[in-house]
CSV table of C-alpha atoms and ligand atoms in Angstrom, one decimal:
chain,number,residue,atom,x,y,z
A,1,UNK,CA,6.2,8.1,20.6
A,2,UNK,CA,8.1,10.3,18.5
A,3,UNK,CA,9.6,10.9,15.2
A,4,UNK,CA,13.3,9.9,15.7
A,5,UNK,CA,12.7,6.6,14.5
A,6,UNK,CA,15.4,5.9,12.0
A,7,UNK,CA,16.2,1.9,11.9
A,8,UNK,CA,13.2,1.5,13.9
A,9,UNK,CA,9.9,-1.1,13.0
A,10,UNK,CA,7.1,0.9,12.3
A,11,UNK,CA,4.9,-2.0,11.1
A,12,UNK,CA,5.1,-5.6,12.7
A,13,UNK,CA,2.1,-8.1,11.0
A,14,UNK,CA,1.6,-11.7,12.5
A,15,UNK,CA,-0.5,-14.1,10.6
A,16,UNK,CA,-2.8,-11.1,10.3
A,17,UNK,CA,-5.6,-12.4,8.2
A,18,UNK,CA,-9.3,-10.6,7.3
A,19,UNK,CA,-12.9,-11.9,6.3
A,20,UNK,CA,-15.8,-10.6,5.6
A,21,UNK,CA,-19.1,-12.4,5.9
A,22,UNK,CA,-20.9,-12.2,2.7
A,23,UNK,CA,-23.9,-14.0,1.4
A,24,UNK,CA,-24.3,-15.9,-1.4
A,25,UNK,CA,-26.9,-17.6,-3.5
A,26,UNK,CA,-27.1,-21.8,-2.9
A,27,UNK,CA,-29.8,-23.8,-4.0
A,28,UNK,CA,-31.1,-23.6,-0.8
A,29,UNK,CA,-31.0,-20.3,-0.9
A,30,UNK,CA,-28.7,-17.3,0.4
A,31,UNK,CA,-25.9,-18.7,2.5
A,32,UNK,CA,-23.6,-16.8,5.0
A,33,UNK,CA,-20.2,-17.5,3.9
A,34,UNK,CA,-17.4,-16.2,5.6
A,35,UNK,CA,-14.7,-14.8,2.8
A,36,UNK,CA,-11.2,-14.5,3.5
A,37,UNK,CA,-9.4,-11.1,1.6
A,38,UNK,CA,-6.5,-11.1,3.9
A,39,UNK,CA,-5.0,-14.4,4.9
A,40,UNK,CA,-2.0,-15.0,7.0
A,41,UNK,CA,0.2,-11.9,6.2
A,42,UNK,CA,3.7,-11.5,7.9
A,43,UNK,CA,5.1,-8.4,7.1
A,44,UNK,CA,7.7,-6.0,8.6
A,45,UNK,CA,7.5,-2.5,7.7
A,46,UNK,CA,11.4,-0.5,8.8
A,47,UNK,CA,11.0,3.3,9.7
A,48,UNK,CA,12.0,5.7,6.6
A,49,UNK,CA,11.7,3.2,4.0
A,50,UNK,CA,8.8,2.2,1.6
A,51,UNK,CA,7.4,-0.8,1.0
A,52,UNK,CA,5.4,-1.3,-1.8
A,53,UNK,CA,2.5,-3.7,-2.3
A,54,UNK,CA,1.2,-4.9,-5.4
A,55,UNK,CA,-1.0,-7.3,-7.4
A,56,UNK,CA,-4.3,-7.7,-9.3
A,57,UNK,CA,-7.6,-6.0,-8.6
A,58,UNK,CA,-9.2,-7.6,-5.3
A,59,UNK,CA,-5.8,-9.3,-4.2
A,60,UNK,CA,-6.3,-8.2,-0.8
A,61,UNK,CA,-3.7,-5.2,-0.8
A,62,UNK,CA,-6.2,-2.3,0.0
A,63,UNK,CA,-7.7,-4.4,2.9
A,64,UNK,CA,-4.2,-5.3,4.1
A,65,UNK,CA,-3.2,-1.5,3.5
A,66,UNK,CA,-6.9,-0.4,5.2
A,67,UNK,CA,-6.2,-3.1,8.5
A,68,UNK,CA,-2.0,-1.1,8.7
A,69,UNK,CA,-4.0,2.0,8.5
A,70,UNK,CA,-6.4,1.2,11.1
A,71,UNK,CA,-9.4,1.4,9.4
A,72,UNK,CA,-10.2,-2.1,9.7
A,73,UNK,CA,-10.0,-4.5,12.5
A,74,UNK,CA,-8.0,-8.0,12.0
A,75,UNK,CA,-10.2,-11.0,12.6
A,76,UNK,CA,-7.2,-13.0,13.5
A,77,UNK,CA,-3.3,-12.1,13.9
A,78,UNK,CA,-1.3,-9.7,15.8
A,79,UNK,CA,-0.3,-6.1,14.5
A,80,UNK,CA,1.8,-3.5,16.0
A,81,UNK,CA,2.4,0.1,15.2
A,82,UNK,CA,5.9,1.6,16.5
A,83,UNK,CA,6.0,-1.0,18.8
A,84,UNK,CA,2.3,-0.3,20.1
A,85,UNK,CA,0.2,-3.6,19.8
A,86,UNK,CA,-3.1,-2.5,18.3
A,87,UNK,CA,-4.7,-5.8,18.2
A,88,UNK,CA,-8.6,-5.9,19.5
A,89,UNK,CA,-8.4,-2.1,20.5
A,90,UNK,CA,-11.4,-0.1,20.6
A,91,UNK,CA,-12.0,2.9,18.7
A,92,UNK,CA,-11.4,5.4,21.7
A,93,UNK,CA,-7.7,3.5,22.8
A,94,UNK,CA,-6.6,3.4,18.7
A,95,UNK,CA,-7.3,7.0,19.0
A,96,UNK,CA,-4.0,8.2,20.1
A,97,UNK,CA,-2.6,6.0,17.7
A,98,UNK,CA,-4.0,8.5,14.4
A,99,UNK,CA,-2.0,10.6,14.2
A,100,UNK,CA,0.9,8.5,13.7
A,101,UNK,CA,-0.6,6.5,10.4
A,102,UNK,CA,-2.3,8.3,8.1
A,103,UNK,CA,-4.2,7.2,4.2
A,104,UNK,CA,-3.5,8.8,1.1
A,105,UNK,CA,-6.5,7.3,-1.5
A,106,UNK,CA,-6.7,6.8,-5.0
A,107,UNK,CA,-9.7,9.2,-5.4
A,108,UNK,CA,-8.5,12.9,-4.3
A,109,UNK,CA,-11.9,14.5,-5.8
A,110,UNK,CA,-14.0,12.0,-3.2
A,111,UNK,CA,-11.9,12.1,-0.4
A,112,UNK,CA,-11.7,16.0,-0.1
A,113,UNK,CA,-15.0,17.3,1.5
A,114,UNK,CA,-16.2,19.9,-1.5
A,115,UNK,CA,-17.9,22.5,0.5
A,116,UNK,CA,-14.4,23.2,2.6
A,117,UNK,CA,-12.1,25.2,1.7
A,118,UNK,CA,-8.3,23.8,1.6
A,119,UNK,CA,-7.8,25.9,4.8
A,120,UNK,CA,-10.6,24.0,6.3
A,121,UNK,CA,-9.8,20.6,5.2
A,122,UNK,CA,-6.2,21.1,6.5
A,123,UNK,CA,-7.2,22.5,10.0
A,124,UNK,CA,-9.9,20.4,10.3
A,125,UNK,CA,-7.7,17.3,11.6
A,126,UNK,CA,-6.0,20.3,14.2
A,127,UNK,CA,-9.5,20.8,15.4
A,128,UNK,CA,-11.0,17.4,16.0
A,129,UNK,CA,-7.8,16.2,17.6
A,130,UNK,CA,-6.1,18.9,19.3
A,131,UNK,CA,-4.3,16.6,21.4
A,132,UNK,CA,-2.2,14.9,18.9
A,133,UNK,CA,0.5,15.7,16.9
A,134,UNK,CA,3.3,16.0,20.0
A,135,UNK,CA,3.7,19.2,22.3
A,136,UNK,CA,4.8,21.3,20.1
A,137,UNK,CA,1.7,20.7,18.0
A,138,UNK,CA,-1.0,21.1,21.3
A,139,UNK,CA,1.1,24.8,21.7
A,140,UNK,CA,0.3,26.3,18.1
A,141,UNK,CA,-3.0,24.6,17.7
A,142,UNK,CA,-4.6,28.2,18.2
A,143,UNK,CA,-6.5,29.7,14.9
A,144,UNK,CA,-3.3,31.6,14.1
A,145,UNK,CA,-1.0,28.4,14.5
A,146,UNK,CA,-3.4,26.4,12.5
A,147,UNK,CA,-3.6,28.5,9.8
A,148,UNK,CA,0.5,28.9,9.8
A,149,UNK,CA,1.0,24.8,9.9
A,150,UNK,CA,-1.7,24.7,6.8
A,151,UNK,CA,0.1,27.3,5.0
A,152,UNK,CA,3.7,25.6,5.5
A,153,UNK,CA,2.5,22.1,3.8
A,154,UNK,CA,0.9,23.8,1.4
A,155,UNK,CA,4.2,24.9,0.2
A,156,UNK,CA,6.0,21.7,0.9
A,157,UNK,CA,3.4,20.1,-1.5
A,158,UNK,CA,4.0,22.3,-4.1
A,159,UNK,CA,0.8,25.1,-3.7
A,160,UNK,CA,0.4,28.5,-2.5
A,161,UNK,CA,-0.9,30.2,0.6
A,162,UNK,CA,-3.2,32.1,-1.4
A,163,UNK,CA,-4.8,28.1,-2.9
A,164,UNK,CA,-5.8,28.3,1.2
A,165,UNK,CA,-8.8,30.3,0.3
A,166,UNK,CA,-10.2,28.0,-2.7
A,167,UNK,CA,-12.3,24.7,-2.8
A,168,UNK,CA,-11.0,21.5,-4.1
A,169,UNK,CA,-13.2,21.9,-6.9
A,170,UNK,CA,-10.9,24.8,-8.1
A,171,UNK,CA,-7.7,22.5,-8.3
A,172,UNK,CA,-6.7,20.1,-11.0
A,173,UNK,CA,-6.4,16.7,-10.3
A,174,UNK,CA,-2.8,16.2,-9.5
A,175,UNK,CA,-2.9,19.5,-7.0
A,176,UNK,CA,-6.4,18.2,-5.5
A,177,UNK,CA,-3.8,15.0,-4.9
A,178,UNK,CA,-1.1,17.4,-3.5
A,179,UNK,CA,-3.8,18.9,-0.7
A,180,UNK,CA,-4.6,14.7,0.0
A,181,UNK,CA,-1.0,14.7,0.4
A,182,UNK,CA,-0.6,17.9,2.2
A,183,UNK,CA,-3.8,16.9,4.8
A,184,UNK,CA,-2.2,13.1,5.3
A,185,UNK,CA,1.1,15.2,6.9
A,186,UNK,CA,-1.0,17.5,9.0
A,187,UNK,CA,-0.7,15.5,12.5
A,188,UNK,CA,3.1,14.4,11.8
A,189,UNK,CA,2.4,11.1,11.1
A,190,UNK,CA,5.5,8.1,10.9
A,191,UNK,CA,3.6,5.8,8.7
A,192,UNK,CA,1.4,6.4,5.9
A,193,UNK,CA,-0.8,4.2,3.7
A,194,UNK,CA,-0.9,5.7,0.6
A,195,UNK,CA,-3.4,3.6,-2.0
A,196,UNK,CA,-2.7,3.4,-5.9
A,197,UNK,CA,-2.2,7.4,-5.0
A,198,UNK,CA,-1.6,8.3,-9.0
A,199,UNK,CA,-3.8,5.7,-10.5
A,200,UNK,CA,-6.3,8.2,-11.5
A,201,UNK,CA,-4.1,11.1,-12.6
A,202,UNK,CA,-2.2,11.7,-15.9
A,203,UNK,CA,0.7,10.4,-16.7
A,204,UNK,CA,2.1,13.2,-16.8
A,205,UNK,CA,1.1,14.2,-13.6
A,206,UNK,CA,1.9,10.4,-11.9
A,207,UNK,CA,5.8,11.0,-11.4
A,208,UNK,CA,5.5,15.0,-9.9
A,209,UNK,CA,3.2,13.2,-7.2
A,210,UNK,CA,5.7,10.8,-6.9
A,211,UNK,CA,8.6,12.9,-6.8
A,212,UNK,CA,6.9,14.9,-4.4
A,213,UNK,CA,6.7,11.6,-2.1
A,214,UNK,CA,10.0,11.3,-2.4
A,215,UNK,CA,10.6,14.1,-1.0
A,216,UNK,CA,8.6,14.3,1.8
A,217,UNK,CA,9.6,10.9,2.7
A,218,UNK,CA,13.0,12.6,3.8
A,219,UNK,CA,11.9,16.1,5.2
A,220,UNK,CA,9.7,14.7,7.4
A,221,UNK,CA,10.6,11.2,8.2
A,222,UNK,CA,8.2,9.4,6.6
A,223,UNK,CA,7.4,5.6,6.4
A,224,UNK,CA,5.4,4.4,3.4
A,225,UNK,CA,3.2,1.3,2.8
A,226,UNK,CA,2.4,2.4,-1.4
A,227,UNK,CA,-0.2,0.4,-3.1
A,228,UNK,CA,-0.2,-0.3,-6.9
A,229,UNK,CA,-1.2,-2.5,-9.1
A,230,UNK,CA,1.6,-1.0,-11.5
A,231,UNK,CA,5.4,-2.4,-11.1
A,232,UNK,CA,6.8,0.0,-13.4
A,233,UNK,CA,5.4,2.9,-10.7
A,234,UNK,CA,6.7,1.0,-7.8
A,235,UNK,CA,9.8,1.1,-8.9
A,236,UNK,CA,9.8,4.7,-8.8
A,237,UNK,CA,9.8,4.8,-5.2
A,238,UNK,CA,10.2,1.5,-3.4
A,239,UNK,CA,12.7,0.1,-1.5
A,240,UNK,CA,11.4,-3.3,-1.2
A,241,UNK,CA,8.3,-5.0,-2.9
A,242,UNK,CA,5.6,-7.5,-2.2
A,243,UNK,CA,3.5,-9.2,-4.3
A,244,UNK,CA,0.4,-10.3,-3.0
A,245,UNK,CA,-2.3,-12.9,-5.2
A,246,UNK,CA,-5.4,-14.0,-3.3
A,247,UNK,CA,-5.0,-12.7,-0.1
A,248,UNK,CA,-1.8,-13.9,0.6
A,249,UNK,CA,1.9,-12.3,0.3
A,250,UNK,CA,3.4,-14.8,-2.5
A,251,UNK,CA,6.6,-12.8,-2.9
A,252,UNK,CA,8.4,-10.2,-0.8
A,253,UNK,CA,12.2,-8.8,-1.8
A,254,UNK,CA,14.4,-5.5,-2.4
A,255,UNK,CA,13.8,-3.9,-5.3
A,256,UNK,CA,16.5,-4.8,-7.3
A,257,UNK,CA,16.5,-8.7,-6.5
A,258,UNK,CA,12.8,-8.2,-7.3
A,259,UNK,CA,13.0,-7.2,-10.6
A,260,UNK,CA,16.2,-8.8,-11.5
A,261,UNK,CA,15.4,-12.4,-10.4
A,262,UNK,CA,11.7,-12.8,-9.1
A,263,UNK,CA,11.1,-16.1,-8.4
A,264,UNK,CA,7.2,-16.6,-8.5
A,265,UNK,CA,5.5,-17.6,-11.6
A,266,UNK,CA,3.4,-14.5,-10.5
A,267,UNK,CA,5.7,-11.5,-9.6
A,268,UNK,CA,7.5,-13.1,-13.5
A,269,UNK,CA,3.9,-12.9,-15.1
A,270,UNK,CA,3.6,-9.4,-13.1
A,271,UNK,CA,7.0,-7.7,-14.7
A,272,UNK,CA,6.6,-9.4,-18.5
A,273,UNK,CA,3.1,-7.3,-18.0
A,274,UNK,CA,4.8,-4.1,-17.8
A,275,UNK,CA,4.8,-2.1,-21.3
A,276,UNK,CA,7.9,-1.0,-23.5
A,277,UNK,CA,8.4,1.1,-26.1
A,278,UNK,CA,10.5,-2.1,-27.4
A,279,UNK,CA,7.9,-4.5,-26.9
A,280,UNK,CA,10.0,-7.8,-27.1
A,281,UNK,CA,8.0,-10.9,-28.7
A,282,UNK,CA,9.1,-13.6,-26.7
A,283,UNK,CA,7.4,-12.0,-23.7
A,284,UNK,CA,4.1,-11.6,-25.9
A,285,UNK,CA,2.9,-15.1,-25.1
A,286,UNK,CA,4.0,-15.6,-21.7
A,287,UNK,CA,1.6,-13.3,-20.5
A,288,UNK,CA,-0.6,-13.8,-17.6
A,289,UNK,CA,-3.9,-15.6,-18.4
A,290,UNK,CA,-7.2,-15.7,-17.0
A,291,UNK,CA,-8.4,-14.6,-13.9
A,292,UNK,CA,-7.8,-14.5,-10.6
A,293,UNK,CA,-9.8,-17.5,-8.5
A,294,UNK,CA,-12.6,-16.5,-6.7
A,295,UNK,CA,-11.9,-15.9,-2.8
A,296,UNK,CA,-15.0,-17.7,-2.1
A,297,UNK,CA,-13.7,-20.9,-3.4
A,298,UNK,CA,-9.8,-20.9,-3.8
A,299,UNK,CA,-8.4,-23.4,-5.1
A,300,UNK,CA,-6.6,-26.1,-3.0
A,301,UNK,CA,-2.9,-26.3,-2.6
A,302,UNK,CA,-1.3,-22.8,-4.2
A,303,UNK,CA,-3.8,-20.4,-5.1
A,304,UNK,CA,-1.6,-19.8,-8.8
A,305,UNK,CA,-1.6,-23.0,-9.9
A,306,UNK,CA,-4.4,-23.0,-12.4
A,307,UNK,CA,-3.1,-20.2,-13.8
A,308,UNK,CA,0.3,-21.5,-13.4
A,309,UNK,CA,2.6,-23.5,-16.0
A,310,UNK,CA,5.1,-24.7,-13.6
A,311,UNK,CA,2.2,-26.3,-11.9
A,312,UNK,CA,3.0,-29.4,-10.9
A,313,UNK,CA,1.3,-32.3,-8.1
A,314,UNK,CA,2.8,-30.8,-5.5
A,315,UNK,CA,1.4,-27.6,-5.8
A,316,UNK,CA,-2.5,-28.7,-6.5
A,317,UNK,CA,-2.3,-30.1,-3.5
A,318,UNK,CA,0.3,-28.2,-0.6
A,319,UNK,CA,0.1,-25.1,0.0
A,320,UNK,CA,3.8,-23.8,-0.4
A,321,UNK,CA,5.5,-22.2,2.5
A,322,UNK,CA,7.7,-18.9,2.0
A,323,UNK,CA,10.8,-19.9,1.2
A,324,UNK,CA,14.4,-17.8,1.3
A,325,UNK,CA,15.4,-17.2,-1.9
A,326,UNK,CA,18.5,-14.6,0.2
A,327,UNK,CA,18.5,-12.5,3.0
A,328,UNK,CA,16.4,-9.9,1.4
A,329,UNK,CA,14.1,-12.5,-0.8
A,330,UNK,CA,11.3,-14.6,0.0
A,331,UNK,CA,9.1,-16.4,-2.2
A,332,UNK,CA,6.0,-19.1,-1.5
A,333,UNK,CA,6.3,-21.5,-4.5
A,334,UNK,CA,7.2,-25.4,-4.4
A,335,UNK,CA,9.7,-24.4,-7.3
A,336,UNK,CA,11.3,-21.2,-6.0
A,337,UNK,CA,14.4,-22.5,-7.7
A,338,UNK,CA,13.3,-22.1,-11.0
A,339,UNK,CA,15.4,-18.8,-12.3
A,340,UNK,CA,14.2,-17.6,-15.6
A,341,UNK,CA,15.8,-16.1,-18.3
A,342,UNK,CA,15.9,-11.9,-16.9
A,343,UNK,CA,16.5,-11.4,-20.8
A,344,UNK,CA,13.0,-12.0,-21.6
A,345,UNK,CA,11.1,-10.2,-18.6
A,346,UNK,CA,10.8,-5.8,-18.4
A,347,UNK,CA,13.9,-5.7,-16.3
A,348,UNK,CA,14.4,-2.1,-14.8
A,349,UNK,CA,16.9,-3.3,-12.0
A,350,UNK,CA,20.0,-0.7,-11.1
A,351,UNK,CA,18.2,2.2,-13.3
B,1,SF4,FE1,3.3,-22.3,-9.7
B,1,SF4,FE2,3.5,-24.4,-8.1
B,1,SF4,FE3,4.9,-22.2,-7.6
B,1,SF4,FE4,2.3,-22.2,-7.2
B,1,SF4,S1,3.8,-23.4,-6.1
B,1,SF4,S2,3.4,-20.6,-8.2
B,1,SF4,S3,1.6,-23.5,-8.9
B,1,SF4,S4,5.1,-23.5,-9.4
């Protein structure tokens, strides 16, 4: 594999579903139950572009973004990576794979080791896998090469040679993100999963980091799957969006289509739930009510539709197929036709 993978798939997702067993408390007693977080997710993921996931909290996008990452194992479905099915692999074959998907997580304090140094954290990955990261790579992974490479994305992240030395400790919270950043680039990866990766930094802070992803996305060929549970960052930086509610993708389009004419009650509930500085009234009470269902016992027919207004028979009872709204728009609801009024949602289409 390589890097030259303009107009290429990166990510190819079949019916790729996840469950975890779980127990829970019956009259009889603690049960096993098997509990699906990822069900059924078809998904295609083109090289250079980003792809942006989003939804509630325990929707199933960081397991989805964890099983593309390869951190977790698919109970069911078929995934490939640059063409490479990874499907039932063991730990020793995915290997090779690495270095070509990396994770980017919400938490930069807790996922930097404290006692390194940034020079250590950065050559770490050099170390353990010397073999990776193409020929090129295997000739300057000496001490000297190592510490060159850490010193060159340290300054395409924005930091100094000289922040080499200190410990993530030392770094504010957007920089400790830039070295997450930095360390995720470190075995030229194509693909990387990059979870709610400003969440916990200040808003001022939230569009250099994703700026800076931008960026990078172009100087070194990058792919990205971003995670979010915030539309009005997504838009920032995606070129196409899906919208995922229990486990399940429930809308998937381009950016603009998405948040000019989304189509599921959902993804509409989703975008009047961004904030304004014009907060307009006749969004106030159209906003999104209640909570999720549990994944233990979801609902039959559409997940949505006790949340739903546009519930009707149909969809307390069939689950609704995806359905092509256009060429680049896709949504899984028994009344996809239904456009509403753009006027009264956050559109922020074209800007
Ligand atoms: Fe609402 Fe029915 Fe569409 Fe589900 S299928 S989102 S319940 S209108």
């Amino acid at each position: 594999m390589d890097n030259n993978h303009l107009s290429k798939t990166i990510v190819e997702a079949k019916n790729l579903t996840k469950t975890f067993a779980i127990k829970v408390a019956t009259e009889k007693g603690w049960e096993k139950k098997a509990v699906a977080a990822v069900t059924d997710v078809n998904l295609t993921i083109h090289a250079g572009e980003t792809l942006a996931l989003v939804g509630e909290s325990g929707c199933g996008k960081t397991t989805l973004g964890r099983m593309l990452a390869l951190f977790y194992q698919p109970s069911s479905g078929q995934l490939s990576i640059h063409g490479n099915s990874v499907t039932g692999l063991k730990n020793r074959q995915l290997k090779p794979l690495r270095q070509h998907v990396q994770m980017i997580f919400q938490d930069p304090m807790s996922s930097l080791n404290p006692r390194h140094t940034v020079e250590g954290i950065l050559t770490e990955p050099m170390k353990i896998f010397p073999e990776l990261g193409g020929a090129e790579a295997k000739r300057q992974n000496t001490p000297a090469g190592r510490f060159e490479k850490a010193a060159k994305l340290m300054d395409a992240v924005g930091l100094s040679k000289a922040d080499l030395a200190k410990y993530p400790h030392e770094f504010s919270g957007g920089q400790r993100q830039r070295i997450t950043i930095a360390r995720a680039l470190v075995l030229n990866p194509a693909f990387i999963v990059a979870d709610e990766p400003v969440s916990a930094l200040d808003v001022s802070v939230q569009s250099q980091i994703l700026n800076l992803m931008k960026d990078l996305r172009e100087e070194f060929n990058l792919t990205y799957l971003f995670i979010s549970h915030d539309l009005a960052v997504v838009h920032h930086l995606a070129d196409r969006i899906a919208v995922m509610y229990l486990g399940r993708i429930v809308e998937i389009a381009d950016r603009n289509s998405l948040f000019a004419d989304a189509r599921h009650p959902y993804t509409q509930s989703l975008l009047r739930s961004v904030p304004t500085v014009t907060p307009n009234k006749s969004k106030i009470g159209q906003i999104l009510q209640g909570d999720p269902p549990s994944p233990i016992n979801p609902p039959n027919g559409c997940a949505f539709h006790p949340r739903c207004d546009r519930a009707t028979d149909i969809c307390r009872e069939q689950l609704p197929d995806m359905q092509k709204v256009s060429d680049t728009h896709f949504a899984a609801c028994h009344h996809h036709e239904h456009r509403v009024n753009t006027d009264s949602l956050h559109t922020m289409a074209d800007t």
